[in-house]
Tab-separated table of C-alpha atoms in Angstrom:
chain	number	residue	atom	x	y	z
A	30	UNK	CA	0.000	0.000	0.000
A	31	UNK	CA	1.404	3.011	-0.994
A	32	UNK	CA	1.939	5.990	2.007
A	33	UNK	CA	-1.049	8.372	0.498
A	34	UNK	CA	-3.561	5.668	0.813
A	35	UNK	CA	-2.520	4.535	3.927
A	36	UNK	CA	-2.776	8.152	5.095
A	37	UNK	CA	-6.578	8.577	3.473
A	38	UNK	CA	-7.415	5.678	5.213
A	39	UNK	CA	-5.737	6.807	8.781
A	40	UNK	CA	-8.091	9.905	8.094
A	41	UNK	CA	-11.082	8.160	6.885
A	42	UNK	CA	-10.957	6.375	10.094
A	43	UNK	CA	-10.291	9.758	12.531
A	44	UNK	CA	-13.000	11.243	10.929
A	45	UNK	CA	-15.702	8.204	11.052
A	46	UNK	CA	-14.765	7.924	15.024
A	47	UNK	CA	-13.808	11.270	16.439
A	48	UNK	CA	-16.205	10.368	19.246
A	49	UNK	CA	-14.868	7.784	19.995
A	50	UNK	CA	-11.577	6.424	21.668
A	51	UNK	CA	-8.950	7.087	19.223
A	52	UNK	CA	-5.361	5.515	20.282
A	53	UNK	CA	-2.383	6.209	17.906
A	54	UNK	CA	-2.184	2.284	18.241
A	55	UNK	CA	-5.284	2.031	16.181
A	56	UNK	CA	-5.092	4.130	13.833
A	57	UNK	CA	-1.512	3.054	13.249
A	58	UNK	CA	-2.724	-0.387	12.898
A	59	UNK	CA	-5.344	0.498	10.392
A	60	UNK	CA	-3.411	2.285	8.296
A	61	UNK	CA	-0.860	-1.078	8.437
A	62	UNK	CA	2.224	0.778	9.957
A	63	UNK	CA	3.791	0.280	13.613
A	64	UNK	CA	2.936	3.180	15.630
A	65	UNK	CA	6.742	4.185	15.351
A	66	UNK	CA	6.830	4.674	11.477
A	67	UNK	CA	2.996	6.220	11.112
A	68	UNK	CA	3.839	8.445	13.427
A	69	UNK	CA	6.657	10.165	11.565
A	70	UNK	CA	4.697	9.602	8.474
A	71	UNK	CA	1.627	11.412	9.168
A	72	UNK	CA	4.176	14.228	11.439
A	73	UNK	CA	5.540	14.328	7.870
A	74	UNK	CA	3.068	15.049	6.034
A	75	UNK	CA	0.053	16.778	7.926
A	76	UNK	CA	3.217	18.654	10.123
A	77	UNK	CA	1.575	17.501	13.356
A	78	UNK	CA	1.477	14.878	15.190
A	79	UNK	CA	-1.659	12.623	14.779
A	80	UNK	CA	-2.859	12.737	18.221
A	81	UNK	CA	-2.666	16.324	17.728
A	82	UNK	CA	-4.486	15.836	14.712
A	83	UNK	CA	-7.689	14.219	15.990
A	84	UNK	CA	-7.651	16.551	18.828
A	85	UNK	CA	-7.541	19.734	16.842
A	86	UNK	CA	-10.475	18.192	14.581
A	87	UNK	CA	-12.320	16.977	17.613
A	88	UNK	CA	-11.867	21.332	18.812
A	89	UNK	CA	-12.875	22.405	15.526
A	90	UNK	CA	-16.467	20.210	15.638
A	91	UNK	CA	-17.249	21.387	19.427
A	92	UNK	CA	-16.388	24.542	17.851
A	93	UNK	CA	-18.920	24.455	15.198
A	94	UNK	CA	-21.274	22.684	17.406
A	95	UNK	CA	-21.111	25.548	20.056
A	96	UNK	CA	-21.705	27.958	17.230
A	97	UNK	CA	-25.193	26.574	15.609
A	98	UNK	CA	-26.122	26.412	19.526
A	99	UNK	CA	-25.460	23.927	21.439
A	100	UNK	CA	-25.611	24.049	24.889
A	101	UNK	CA	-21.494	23.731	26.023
A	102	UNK	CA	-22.316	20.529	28.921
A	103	UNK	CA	-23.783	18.554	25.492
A	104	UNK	CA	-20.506	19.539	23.339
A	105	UNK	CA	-18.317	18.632	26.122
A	106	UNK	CA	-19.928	15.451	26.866
């Protein structure tokens, strides 16, 4: 599998589950890397890490959520 699918799939996967519990482990492991080498991969190519990642998209939906008017005890939970 070549790196850019492996990556779209990695993402495919954050964004299908962001409320859920992510782990690097399984993400890693779905993309078919150790944790080790996707790691540096995805660091490589997004320029953050990937735990980073899912918790900047996991701000950005609250975020959005909050806006349309959510009450914040609903978003947070």
């Amino acid at each position: 599998m070549h790196y850019d699918q492996a990556l779209r799939r990695s993402l495919d996967l954050i964004e299908a589950n962001l409320k859920e519990d992510l782990t690097a482990e399984r993400i890693a492991a779905h993309a078919g890397y150790s944790v080790y080498h996707f790691s540096r991969l995805f660091a490589a190519v997004t320029g953050v890490s990937v735990m980073d990642y899912v918790r900047l998209r996991r701000l950005t939906i609250a975020r959005t959520e909050l806006l349309c008017g959510h009450k914040i005890i609903d978003v947070a939970l």
